[in-house]
PDB file of C-alpha atoms (C1' of nucleotides) in Angstrom:
ATOM      1  CA  MET A   1     -26.575 -56.347  11.626  1.00 43.00           C
ATOM      2  CA  ALA A   2     -23.157 -54.795  12.029  1.00 42.00           C
ATOM      3  CA  GLN A   3     -23.016 -53.735  15.608  1.00 42.00           C
ATOM      4  CA  THR A   4     -19.521 -52.360  15.063  1.00 44.00           C
ATOM      5  CA  SER A   5     -20.850 -49.555  12.866  1.00 48.00           C
ATOM      6  CA  LYS A   6     -22.871 -48.417  15.852  1.00 62.00           C
ATOM      7  CA  ASN A   7     -19.776 -47.686  17.901  1.00 72.00           C
ATOM      8  CA  PRO A   8     -17.351 -44.798  17.442  1.00 72.00           C
ATOM      9  CA  PRO A   9     -14.616 -45.439  14.855  1.00 76.00           C
ATOM     10  CA  ARG A  10     -11.430 -46.728  16.437  1.00 81.00           C
ATOM     11  CA  THR A  11      -9.009 -44.986  14.076  1.00 84.00           C
ATOM     12  CA  PRO A  12      -9.027 -41.665  12.168  1.00 84.00           C
ATOM     13  CA  ALA A  13      -8.768 -43.670   8.943  1.00 81.00           C
ATOM     14  CA  SER A  14     -11.941 -45.608   9.629  1.00 82.00           C
ATOM     15  CA  ALA A  15     -13.562 -42.371  10.819  1.00 85.00           C
ATOM     16  CA  ALA A  16     -12.825 -40.777   7.452  1.00 87.00           C
ATOM     17  CA  ARG A  17     -14.535 -43.670   5.649  1.00 84.00           C
ATOM     18  CA  ARG A  18     -17.649 -43.466   7.749  1.00 88.00           C
ATOM     19  CA  ARG A  19     -20.450 -41.048   6.831  1.00 88.00           C
ATOM     20  CA  SER A  20     -21.917 -39.048   9.661  1.00 90.00           C
ATOM     21  CA  PRO A  21     -24.035 -35.916  10.174  1.00 91.00           C
ATOM     22  CA  LEU A  22     -20.750 -34.147  10.883  1.00 94.00           C
ATOM     23  CA  ASP A  23     -19.606 -34.505   7.273  1.00 94.00           C
ATOM     24  CA  ARG A  24     -22.583 -32.542   5.988  1.00 94.00           C
ATOM     25  CA  LEU A  25     -22.468 -29.895   8.713  1.00 96.00           C
ATOM     26  CA  LEU A  26     -18.740 -29.181   8.432  1.00 96.00           C
ATOM     27  CA  ASP A  27     -19.280 -27.227   5.215  1.00 93.00           C
ATOM     28  CA  PRO A  28     -16.032 -25.729   3.871  1.00 96.00           C
ATOM     29  CA  GLU A  29     -17.945 -23.186   1.784  1.00 96.00           C
ATOM     30  CA  LEU A  30     -19.647 -21.638   4.788  1.00 97.00           C
ATOM     31  CA  PHE A  31     -16.479 -21.450   6.870  1.00 98.00           C
ATOM     32  CA  LYS A  32     -14.428 -20.208   3.949  1.00 98.00           C
ATOM     33  CA  ALA A  33     -16.946 -17.413   3.486  1.00 98.00           C
ATOM     34  CA  LEU A  34     -16.684 -16.553   7.183  1.00 98.00           C
ATOM     35  CA  GLY A  35     -12.880 -16.722   7.128  1.00 97.00           C
ATOM     36  CA  ASP A  36     -12.269 -13.230   5.787  1.00 98.00           C
ATOM     37  CA  PRO A  37     -12.248 -10.259   8.214  1.00 97.00           C
ATOM     38  CA  THR A  38     -13.915  -7.912   5.741  1.00 97.00           C
ATOM     39  CA  ARG A  39     -16.724 -10.369   5.075  1.00 98.00           C
ATOM     40  CA  LEU A  40     -17.204 -10.926   8.797  1.00 97.00           C
ATOM     41  CA  LEU A  41     -17.484  -7.177   9.246  1.00 96.00           C
ATOM     42  CA  LEU A  42     -20.144  -6.973   6.545  1.00 97.00           C
ATOM     43  CA  LEU A  43     -22.046  -9.894   8.048  1.00 97.00           C
ATOM     44  CA  ALA A  44     -21.826  -8.411  11.541  1.00 96.00           C
ATOM     45  CA  CYS A  45     -23.231  -5.113  10.254  1.00 96.00           C
ATOM     46  CA  LEU A  46     -26.121  -6.895   8.564  1.00 96.00           C
ATOM     47  CA  CYS A  47     -26.838  -8.869  11.734  1.00 95.00           C
ATOM     48  CA  LYS A  48     -26.705  -5.792  13.970  1.00 93.00           C
ATOM     49  CA  CYS A  49     -28.964  -3.787  11.678  1.00 93.00           C
ATOM     50  CA  ALA A  50     -31.431  -6.675  11.547  1.00 92.00           C
ATOM     51  CA  ARG A  51     -33.016  -5.351   8.361  1.00 93.00           C
ATOM     52  CA  GLU A  52     -32.486  -5.286   4.613  1.00 96.00           C
ATOM     53  CA  CYS A  53     -29.659  -2.955   3.601  1.00 97.00           C
ATOM     54  CA  ALA A  54     -28.657  -1.654   0.192  1.00 97.00           C
ATOM     55  CA  VAL A  55     -25.190  -2.481  -1.114  1.00 98.00           C
ATOM     56  CA  SER A  56     -24.094   1.164  -1.153  1.00 96.00           C
ATOM     57  CA  GLU A  57     -25.296   1.506   2.425  1.00 96.00           C
ATOM     58  CA  ILE A  58     -23.400  -1.610   3.521  1.00 97.00           C
ATOM     59  CA  GLY A  59     -20.314  -0.305   1.745  1.00 96.00           C
ATOM     60  CA  ALA A  60     -20.178   2.611   4.168  1.00 94.00           C
ATOM     61  CA  CYS A  61     -19.277   0.265   7.039  1.00 93.00           C
ATOM     62  CA  CYS A  62     -15.817  -0.596   5.713  1.00 93.00           C
ATOM     63  CA  HIS A  63     -13.065   1.038   3.700  1.00 93.00           C
ATOM     64  CA  VAL A  64     -12.908  -1.122   0.591  1.00 97.00           C
ATOM     65  CA  ASP A  65     -14.138  -0.446  -2.913  1.00 97.00           C
ATOM     66  CA  LEU A  66     -17.847  -0.965  -3.526  1.00 98.00           C
ATOM     67  CA  SER A  67     -17.025  -3.608  -6.096  1.00 98.00           C
ATOM     68  CA  VAL A  68     -15.240  -5.562  -3.395  1.00 98.00           C
ATOM     69  CA  VAL A  69     -18.258  -5.225  -1.120  1.00 98.00           C
ATOM     70  CA  SER A  70     -20.472  -6.520  -3.910  1.00 98.00           C
ATOM     71  CA  ARG A  71     -18.243  -9.538  -4.391  1.00 98.00           C
ATOM     72  CA  HIS A  72     -18.065 -10.261  -0.674  1.00 98.00           C
ATOM     73  CA  LEU A  73     -21.841 -10.116  -0.378  1.00 98.00           C
ATOM     74  CA  ALA A  74     -22.172 -12.527  -3.311  1.00 98.00           C
ATOM     75  CA  THR A  75     -19.780 -14.900  -1.568  1.00 98.00           C
ATOM     76  CA  LEU A  76     -21.778 -14.681   1.661  1.00 98.00           C
ATOM     77  CA  GLU A  77     -24.967 -15.344  -0.294  1.00 98.00           C
ATOM     78  CA  ARG A  78     -23.510 -18.436  -1.972  1.00 97.00           C
ATOM     79  CA  ALA A  79     -22.543 -19.695   1.476  1.00 97.00           C
ATOM     80  CA  GLY A  80     -26.105 -19.165   2.697  1.00 97.00           C
ATOM     81  CA  ALA A  81     -25.209 -16.490   5.228  1.00 98.00           C
ATOM     82  CA  VAL A  82     -27.229 -13.695   3.601  1.00 98.00           C
ATOM     83  CA  ARG A  83     -30.003 -13.337   1.026  1.00 98.00           C
ATOM     84  CA  SER A  84     -30.572 -10.635  -1.588  1.00 98.00           C
ATOM     85  CA  ARG A  85     -33.539  -9.016  -3.230  1.00 97.00           C
ATOM     86  CA  ARG A  86     -33.627  -6.470  -6.036  1.00 97.00           C
ATOM     87  CA  GLU A  87     -36.033  -3.557  -5.849  1.00 97.00           C
ATOM     88  CA  GLY A  88     -35.648  -1.254  -8.822  1.00 96.00           C
ATOM     89  CA  ARG A  89     -32.021  -0.180  -9.063  1.00 97.00           C
ATOM     90  CA  THR A  90     -31.313  -1.153  -5.499  1.00 97.00           C
ATOM     91  CA  VAL A  91     -30.247  -4.582  -4.281  1.00 98.00           C
ATOM     92  CA  PHE A  92     -31.002  -5.303  -0.659  1.00 98.00           C
ATOM     93  CA  TYR A  93     -29.039  -7.791   1.407  1.00 98.00           C
ATOM     94  CA  ALA A  94     -30.082  -9.213   4.750  1.00 98.00           C
ATOM     95  CA  ALA A  95     -28.646 -11.748   7.176  1.00 98.00           C
ATOM     96  CA  ARG A  96     -30.271 -15.190   7.077  1.00 98.00           C
ATOM     97  CA  PHE A  97     -30.648 -15.450  10.832  1.00 98.00           C
ATOM     98  CA  ASP A  98     -32.484 -18.783  10.936  1.00 97.00           C
ATOM     99  CA  HIS A  99     -30.148 -20.432   8.475  1.00 97.00           C
ATOM    100  CA  LEU A 100     -27.040 -19.219  10.293  1.00 98.00           C
ATOM    101  CA  THR A 101     -28.153 -20.158  13.789  1.00 98.00           C
ATOM    102  CA  SER A 102     -29.460 -23.581  12.786  1.00 97.00           C
ATOM    103  CA  ALA A 103     -26.227 -24.359  10.937  1.00 97.00           C
ATOM    104  CA  LEU A 104     -24.248 -23.435  14.052  1.00 98.00           C
ATOM    105  CA  ARG A 105     -26.533 -25.244  16.496  1.00 98.00           C
ATOM    106  CA  ASP A 106     -26.831 -28.397  14.383  1.00 98.00           C
ATOM    107  CA  LEU A 107     -23.065 -28.562  14.188  1.00 98.00           C
ATOM    108  CA  ALA A 108     -22.768 -28.094  17.941  1.00 98.00           C
ATOM    109  CA  VAL A 109     -25.241 -30.930  18.472  1.00 97.00           C
ATOM    110  CA  ALA A 110     -23.305 -33.227  16.115  1.00 96.00           C
ATOM    111  CA  ILE A 111     -20.026 -32.465  17.870  1.00 96.00           C
ATOM    112  CA  ASP A 112     -21.605 -33.002  21.271  1.00 95.00           C
ATOM    113  CA  HIS A 113     -22.870 -36.334  20.045  1.00 93.00           C
ATOM    114  CA  CYS A 114     -19.383 -37.409  19.040  1.00 92.00           C
ATOM    115  CA  ALA A 115     -18.030 -36.343  22.401  1.00 93.00           C
ATOM    116  CA  GLN A 116     -20.566 -38.468  24.239  1.00 89.00           C
ATOM    117  CA  CYS A 117     -20.090 -41.592  22.137  1.00 83.00           C
ATOM    118  CA  ARG A 118     -17.861 -44.218  23.717  1.00 74.00           C
ATOM    119  CA  PRO A 119     -16.719 -47.586  22.333  1.00 65.00           C
ATOM    120  CA  ASP A 120     -19.186 -49.300  24.594  1.00 67.00           C
ATOM    121  CA  SER A 121     -22.080 -46.946  23.907  1.00 69.00           C
ATOM    122  CA  PRO A 122     -24.520 -48.338  21.307  1.00 71.00           C
ATOM    123  CA  GLY A 123     -26.379 -46.241  18.743  1.00 72.00           C
ATOM    124  CA  CYS A 124     -23.420 -44.111  17.676  1.00 76.00           C
ATOM    125  CA  ASP A 125     -23.656 -42.644  14.166  1.00 78.00           C
ATOM    126  CA  CYS A 126     -20.532 -40.497  14.320  1.00 75.00           C
TER     127      CYS A 126
ATOM    128  CA  MET B   1     -28.272   8.445  29.178  1.00 42.00           C
ATOM    129  CA  ALA B   2     -28.129   7.664  25.499  1.00 41.00           C
ATOM    130  CA  GLN B   3     -31.219   5.636  24.873  1.00 42.00           C
ATOM    131  CA  THR B   4     -30.263   5.378  21.200  1.00 44.00           C
ATOM    132  CA  SER B   5     -27.325   3.089  22.068  1.00 48.00           C
ATOM    133  CA  LYS B   6     -29.833   0.652  23.500  1.00 63.00           C
ATOM    134  CA  ASN B   7     -31.608   0.224  20.160  1.00 72.00           C
ATOM    135  CA  PRO B   8     -30.323  -1.611  17.108  1.00 72.00           C
ATOM    136  CA  PRO B   9     -28.071   0.491  14.887  1.00 76.00           C
ATOM    137  CA  ARG B  10     -29.957   2.155  12.081  1.00 81.00           C
ATOM    138  CA  THR B  11     -27.223   1.923   9.448  1.00 84.00           C
ATOM    139  CA  PRO B  12     -24.437  -0.564   8.706  1.00 84.00           C
ATOM    140  CA  ALA B  13     -21.938   2.245   9.241  1.00 80.00           C
ATOM    141  CA  SER B  14     -23.141   2.902  12.781  1.00 82.00           C
ATOM    142  CA  ALA B  15     -23.313  -0.856  13.335  1.00 84.00           C
ATOM    143  CA  ALA B  16     -19.632  -1.130  12.459  1.00 87.00           C
ATOM    144  CA  ARG B  17     -18.758   1.520  15.026  1.00 84.00           C
ATOM    145  CA  ARG B  18     -20.671  -0.181  17.781  1.00 88.00           C
ATOM    146  CA  ARG B  19     -19.032  -2.942  19.862  1.00 88.00           C
ATOM    147  CA  SER B  20     -21.151  -5.996  20.481  1.00 90.00           C
ATOM    148  CA  PRO B  21     -20.698  -9.624  21.585  1.00 91.00           C
ATOM    149  CA  LEU B  22     -20.846 -10.504  17.884  1.00 94.00           C
ATOM    150  CA  ASP B  23     -17.521  -8.795  17.216  1.00 94.00           C
ATOM    151  CA  ARG B  24     -15.718 -11.105  19.608  1.00 94.00           C
ATOM    152  CA  LEU B  25     -17.540 -14.262  18.537  1.00 96.00           C
ATOM    153  CA  LEU B  26     -17.092 -13.754  14.796  1.00 96.00           C
ATOM    154  CA  ASP B  27     -13.447 -14.782  15.009  1.00 93.00           C
ATOM    155  CA  PRO B  28     -11.748 -14.830  11.578  1.00 96.00           C
ATOM    156  CA  GLU B  29      -9.000 -17.145  12.853  1.00 96.00           C
ATOM    157  CA  LEU B  30     -11.408 -19.891  13.829  1.00 97.00           C
ATOM    158  CA  PHE B  31     -13.381 -19.733  10.598  1.00 98.00           C
ATOM    159  CA  LYS B  32     -10.242 -19.462   8.495  1.00 98.00           C
ATOM    160  CA  ALA B  33      -8.979 -22.623  10.162  1.00 98.00           C
ATOM    161  CA  LEU B  34     -12.276 -24.364   9.410  1.00 98.00           C
ATOM    162  CA  GLY B  35     -12.329 -23.074   5.832  1.00 97.00           C
ATOM    163  CA  ASP B  36     -10.047 -25.723   4.341  1.00 98.00           C
ATOM    164  CA  PRO B  37     -11.491 -29.113   3.292  1.00 97.00           C
ATOM    165  CA  THR B  38      -8.421 -31.058   4.424  1.00 97.00           C
ATOM    166  CA  ARG B  39      -8.464 -29.428   7.854  1.00 98.00           C
ATOM    167  CA  LEU B  40     -12.186 -30.116   8.194  1.00 97.00           C
ATOM    168  CA  LEU B  41     -11.524 -33.750   7.364  1.00 97.00           C
ATOM    169  CA  LEU B  42      -8.855 -33.948  10.059  1.00 97.00           C
ATOM    170  CA  LEU B  43     -11.117 -32.266  12.597  1.00 97.00           C
ATOM    171  CA  ALA B  44     -14.029 -34.542  11.693  1.00 96.00           C
ATOM    172  CA  CYS B  45     -11.834 -37.609  12.210  1.00 95.00           C
ATOM    173  CA  LEU B  46     -10.713 -36.356  15.608  1.00 96.00           C
ATOM    174  CA  CYS B  47     -14.305 -35.634  16.600  1.00 95.00           C
ATOM    175  CA  LYS B  48     -15.542 -39.037  15.431  1.00 93.00           C
ATOM    176  CA  CYS B  49     -12.747 -40.896  17.208  1.00 93.00           C
ATOM    177  CA  ALA B  50     -13.447 -38.935  20.387  1.00 92.00           C
ATOM    178  CA  ARG B  51     -10.013 -39.722  21.773  1.00 93.00           C
ATOM    179  CA  GLU B  52      -6.407 -38.585  21.539  1.00 96.00           C
ATOM    180  CA  CYS B  53      -4.795 -39.594  18.241  1.00 97.00           C
ATOM    181  CA  ALA B  54      -1.148 -39.533  17.166  1.00 97.00           C
ATOM    182  CA  VAL B  55      -0.167 -37.374  14.199  1.00 98.00           C
ATOM    183  CA  SER B  56       0.904 -40.379  12.130  1.00 96.00           C
ATOM    184  CA  GLU B  57      -2.412 -42.047  12.890  1.00 96.00           C
ATOM    185  CA  ILE B  58      -4.373 -38.953  11.875  1.00 97.00           C
ATOM    186  CA  GLY B  59      -2.335 -38.724   8.685  1.00 96.00           C
ATOM    187  CA  ALA B  60      -3.805 -42.040   7.544  1.00 94.00           C
ATOM    188  CA  CYS B  61      -7.220 -40.441   7.121  1.00 93.00           C
ATOM    189  CA  CYS B  62      -6.246 -38.252   4.173  1.00 94.00           C
ATOM    190  CA  HIS B  63      -3.875 -38.376   1.224  1.00 94.00           C
ATOM    191  CA  VAL B  64      -1.534 -35.497   1.929  1.00 97.00           C
ATOM    192  CA  ASP B  65       2.033 -35.521   3.206  1.00 98.00           C
ATOM    193  CA  LEU B  66       2.496 -35.950   6.932  1.00 98.00           C
ATOM    194  CA  SER B  67       4.221 -32.576   7.100  1.00 98.00           C
ATOM    195  CA  VAL B  68       1.042 -31.021   5.740  1.00 98.00           C
ATOM    196  CA  VAL B  69      -1.011 -32.833   8.355  1.00 98.00           C
ATOM    197  CA  SER B  70       1.283 -31.519  11.059  1.00 98.00           C
ATOM    198  CA  ARG B  71       0.887 -27.964   9.826  1.00 98.00           C
ATOM    199  CA  HIS B  72      -2.901 -28.307   9.557  1.00 98.00           C
ATOM    200  CA  LEU B  73      -3.110 -29.633  13.102  1.00 98.00           C
ATOM    201  CA  ALA B  74      -1.015 -26.709  14.325  1.00 98.00           C
ATOM    202  CA  THR B  75      -3.398 -24.327  12.574  1.00 98.00           C
ATOM    203  CA  LEU B  76      -6.403 -26.013  14.181  1.00 98.00           C
ATOM    204  CA  GLU B  77      -4.699 -25.791  17.560  1.00 98.00           C
ATOM    205  CA  ARG B  78      -3.992 -22.062  17.169  1.00 97.00           C
ATOM    206  CA  ALA B  79      -7.678 -21.610  16.341  1.00 97.00           C
ATOM    207  CA  GLY B  80      -8.667 -23.477  19.496  1.00 97.00           C
ATOM    208  CA  ALA B  81     -10.304 -26.382  17.692  1.00 98.00           C
ATOM    209  CA  VAL B  82      -7.917 -29.039  18.971  1.00 98.00           C
ATOM    210  CA  ARG B  83      -5.321 -29.474  21.704  1.00 98.00           C
ATOM    211  CA  SER B  84      -2.051 -31.376  21.679  1.00 98.00           C
ATOM    212  CA  ARG B  85       0.062 -33.285  24.174  1.00 97.00           C
ATOM    213  CA  ARG B  86       3.478 -34.863  23.722  1.00 97.00           C
ATOM    214  CA  GLU B  87       4.211 -38.288  25.148  1.00 97.00           C
ATOM    215  CA  GLY B  88       7.701 -39.444  24.330  1.00 96.00           C
ATOM    216  CA  ARG B  89       8.174 -39.266  20.581  1.00 97.00           C
ATOM    217  CA  THR B  90       4.475 -39.179  19.936  1.00 98.00           C
ATOM    218  CA  VAL B  91       2.290 -36.064  19.835  1.00 98.00           C
ATOM    219  CA  PHE B  92      -1.380 -36.655  20.498  1.00 98.00           C
ATOM    220  CA  TYR B  93      -4.083 -34.369  19.182  1.00 98.00           C
ATOM    221  CA  ALA B  94      -7.702 -34.316  20.326  1.00 98.00           C
ATOM    222  CA  ALA B  95     -10.759 -32.250  19.479  1.00 98.00           C
ATOM    223  CA  ARG B  96     -11.655 -29.551  21.998  1.00 98.00           C
ATOM    224  CA  PHE B  97     -15.322 -30.475  22.159  1.00 98.00           C
ATOM    225  CA  ASP B  98     -16.361 -28.007  24.836  1.00 97.00           C
ATOM    226  CA  HIS B  99     -14.515 -25.119  23.260  1.00 97.00           C
ATOM    227  CA  LEU B 100     -15.923 -25.837  19.812  1.00 98.00           C
ATOM    228  CA  THR B 101     -19.530 -26.260  20.865  1.00 98.00           C
ATOM    229  CA  SER B 102     -19.552 -23.245  23.158  1.00 97.00           C
ATOM    230  CA  ALA B 103     -18.040 -21.074  20.415  1.00 97.00           C
ATOM    231  CA  LEU B 104     -20.759 -22.213  18.025  1.00 98.00           C
ATOM    232  CA  ARG B 105     -23.603 -21.914  20.528  1.00 98.00           C
ATOM    233  CA  ASP B 106     -22.489 -18.522  21.864  1.00 98.00           C
ATOM    234  CA  LEU B 107     -22.390 -17.210  18.314  1.00 98.00           C
ATOM    235  CA  ALA B 108     -25.855 -18.611  17.622  1.00 98.00           C
ATOM    236  CA  VAL B 109     -27.155 -16.875  20.742  1.00 97.00           C
ATOM    237  CA  ALA B 110     -25.592 -13.554  19.718  1.00 96.00           C
ATOM    238  CA  ILE B 111     -27.076 -13.794  16.222  1.00 96.00           C
ATOM    239  CA  ASP B 112     -30.478 -14.708  17.636  1.00 95.00           C
ATOM    240  CA  HIS B 113     -30.245 -11.686  19.879  1.00 93.00           C
ATOM    241  CA  CYS B 114     -29.632  -9.403  16.901  1.00 92.00           C
ATOM    242  CA  ALA B 115     -32.559 -10.940  15.057  1.00 93.00           C
ATOM    243  CA  GLN B 116     -34.920 -10.238  17.938  1.00 89.00           C
ATOM    244  CA  CYS B 117     -33.832  -6.629  18.508  1.00 83.00           C
ATOM    245  CA  ARG B 118     -36.121  -4.046  16.979  1.00 74.00           C
ATOM    246  CA  PRO B 119     -35.822  -0.238  16.899  1.00 65.00           C
ATOM    247  CA  ASP B 120     -38.499  -0.011  19.598  1.00 67.00           C
ATOM    248  CA  SER B 121     -37.081  -2.801  21.748  1.00 69.00           C
ATOM    249  CA  PRO B 122     -34.989  -1.504  24.672  1.00 71.00           C
ATOM    250  CA  GLY B 123     -31.873  -3.204  26.047  1.00 72.00           C
ATOM    251  CA  CYS B 124     -30.297  -4.016  22.713  1.00 76.00           C
ATOM    252  CA  ASP B 125     -26.506  -4.436  22.804  1.00 78.00           C
ATOM    253  CA  CYS B 126     -26.070  -5.567  19.211  1.00 75.00           C
TER     254      CYS B 126
ATOM    255  C1'  DT C   1      27.419 -42.959  20.117  1.00 95.94           C
ATOM    256  C1'  DG C   2      24.876 -44.196  16.439  1.00 95.94           C
ATOM    257  C1'  DC C   3      20.277 -45.781  14.675  1.00 95.94           C
ATOM    258  C1'  DT C   4      15.370 -45.680  14.329  1.00 95.94           C
ATOM    259  C1'  DT C   5      10.825 -43.643  14.880  1.00 95.94           C
ATOM    260  C1'  DG C   6       7.736 -39.673  15.221  1.00 95.94           C
ATOM    261  C1'  DT C   7       7.030 -34.979  14.307  1.00 95.94           C
ATOM    262  C1'  DT C   8       8.154 -30.280  12.919  1.00 95.94           C
ATOM    263  C1'  DT C   9      10.354 -26.769  10.072  1.00 95.94           C
ATOM    264  C1'  DG C  10      12.684 -24.740   5.739  1.00 95.94           C
ATOM    265  C1'  DT C  11      12.034 -23.999   0.978  1.00 95.94           C
ATOM    266  C1'  DG C  12      10.203 -23.475  -3.477  1.00 95.94           C
ATOM    267  C1'  DC C  13       6.196 -24.129  -6.560  1.00 95.94           C
ATOM    268  C1'  DC C  14       1.772 -23.110  -7.859  1.00 95.94           C
ATOM    269  C1'  DA C  15      -3.306 -22.122  -7.205  1.00 95.94           C
ATOM    270  C1'  DT C  16      -6.425 -19.418  -4.863  1.00 95.94           C
ATOM    271  C1'  DG C  17      -8.303 -15.204  -3.509  1.00 95.94           C
ATOM    272  C1'  DG C  18      -8.632 -10.192  -1.922  1.00 95.94           C
ATOM    273  C1'  DT C  19      -8.183  -5.662  -3.914  1.00 95.94           C
ATOM    274  C1'  DG C  20      -8.702  -1.327  -6.917  1.00 95.94           C
ATOM    275  C1'  DC C  21      -9.785   0.494 -11.211  1.00 95.94           C
ATOM    276  C1'  DA C  22     -12.333   0.553 -15.275  1.00 95.94           C
ATOM    277  C1'  DA C  23     -15.986  -1.017 -18.064  1.00 95.94           C
ATOM    278  C1'  DG C  24     -20.448  -3.193 -18.394  1.00 95.94           C
ATOM    279  C1'  DT C  25     -25.398  -4.093 -17.051  1.00 95.94           C
ATOM    280  C1'  DA C  26     -29.900  -2.924 -14.970  1.00 95.94           C
ATOM    281  C1'  DT C  27     -33.325   0.358 -13.810  1.00 95.94           C
ATOM    282  C1'  DT C  28     -35.378   4.837 -13.253  1.00 95.94           C
ATOM    283  C1'  DG C  29     -36.331   9.672 -14.345  1.00 95.94           C
ATOM    284  C1'  DC C  30     -36.135  13.535 -17.621  1.00 95.94           C
TER     285       DC C  30
ATOM    286  C1'  DG D   1     -33.518   8.174 -26.230  1.00 95.94           C
ATOM    287  C1'  DC D   2     -30.313  10.012 -22.885  1.00 95.94           C
ATOM    288  C1'  DA D   3     -28.358  10.718 -18.565  1.00 95.94           C
ATOM    289  C1'  DA D   4     -27.964   9.388 -13.839  1.00 95.94           C
ATOM    290  C1'  DT D   5     -27.970   5.973 -10.191  1.00 95.94           C
ATOM    291  C1'  DA D   6     -27.008   1.329  -8.271  1.00 95.94           C
ATOM    292  C1'  DC D   7     -24.684  -2.551  -8.688  1.00 95.94           C
ATOM    293  C1'  DT D   8     -21.850  -6.282 -11.034  1.00 95.94           C
ATOM    294  C1'  DT D   9     -18.159  -8.065 -13.842  1.00 95.94           C
ATOM    295  C1'  DG D  10     -13.480  -8.077 -16.297  1.00 95.94           C
ATOM    296  C1'  DC D  11      -8.893  -7.537 -15.498  1.00 95.94           C
ATOM    297  C1'  DA D  12      -4.357  -7.090 -13.588  1.00 95.94           C
ATOM    298  C1'  DC D  13      -1.637  -7.038  -9.397  1.00 95.94           C
ATOM    299  C1'  DC D  14      -0.032  -8.977  -5.407  1.00 95.94           C
ATOM    300  C1'  DA D  15      -0.292 -11.516  -0.885  1.00 95.94           C
ATOM    301  C1'  DT D  16      -1.691 -15.550   1.170  1.00 95.94           C
ATOM    302  C1'  DG D  17      -1.754 -20.345   1.690  1.00 95.94           C
ATOM    303  C1'  DG D  18      -1.776 -25.400   0.534  1.00 95.94           C
ATOM    304  C1'  DC D  19       1.374 -28.704  -1.056  1.00 95.94           C
ATOM    305  C1'  DA D  20       5.552 -32.035  -1.579  1.00 95.94           C
ATOM    306  C1'  DC D  21      10.162 -32.832  -0.663  1.00 95.94           C
ATOM    307  C1'  DA D  22      14.094 -32.535   2.123  1.00 95.94           C
ATOM    308  C1'  DA D  23      16.289 -31.422   6.236  1.00 95.94           C
ATOM    309  C1'  DA D  24      16.178 -30.692  11.104  1.00 95.94           C
ATOM    310  C1'  DC D  25      14.673 -31.765  15.655  1.00 95.94           C
ATOM    311  C1'  DA D  26      13.096 -34.794  19.625  1.00 95.94           C
ATOM    312  C1'  DA D  27      13.088 -39.047  22.050  1.00 95.94           C
ATOM    313  C1'  DG D  28      13.882 -43.815  22.860  1.00 95.94           C
ATOM    314  C1'  DC D  29      16.864 -47.912  22.107  1.00 95.94           C
ATOM    315  C1'  DA D  30      20.962 -50.942  21.037  1.00 95.94           C
TER     316       DA D  30
END
DNA sequence: TGCTTGTTTGTGCCATGGTGCAAGTATTGC
DNA sequence: GCAATACTTGCACCATGGCACAAACAAGCA
């Protein structure tokens, strides 16, 4: 079998062609969702509260229109950072702790793996 | 002393007022830098190669102008994801493995901490 | 001093996206 | 049904940002 594919790629071009766990974990949607200060503030509030919070309640933590808060929360939900649940007229949002931490830790593991791979180290799947 | 400040915040509004490790770790600049697909591709290539790569070499891994690659690399460097070093005419970029993984792991730890804090659990600094 | 290579910076174009306001939808209570 | 509450969606405005092209800058070489 191709032993070469078990070593780190020699050039960025060959690295781009090769599939690795990194490609799945470096999710642009998640990082794009976390790239806005207002959204980070909302997410931080949900994490700190560590419970389900209503949209109107969450809106009190920053100075933007409630419609903007609603949109930001929807963006965070699409990215997998929070989940929502409707109860009557109220929609509750909560941080997805497990999903967030595993996404971060899995990525850290994948990056560590790349760092440890050397041209002469077998078993590399970077 | 204020025992209440040692419990999780009860509302998102009070959570926003409170300083916690999360506020420092949820860095918009880092996530904004990681929020673009082209930049993620460049970073992935640098991680997979696990060595210093020249700008022109890195440019071969995606189909955008070299000037765009240069700007993306500068953005990644400002965010702390990569470092650069000039050697003659050539500028070498490399992934900052330790910085990246510690940023991710520290954030995971802070989020975990929030998840475990309960209103009756003392010592909370979320 | 040119000439070449490697990279960055200036500029304009265009798409994306954050925002407020207003209108619409969903659900409950009277 | 009607009004009130809670949230979402439509829309217009504007700032940001990714992009290509061209020019400038940096460094080595003839």
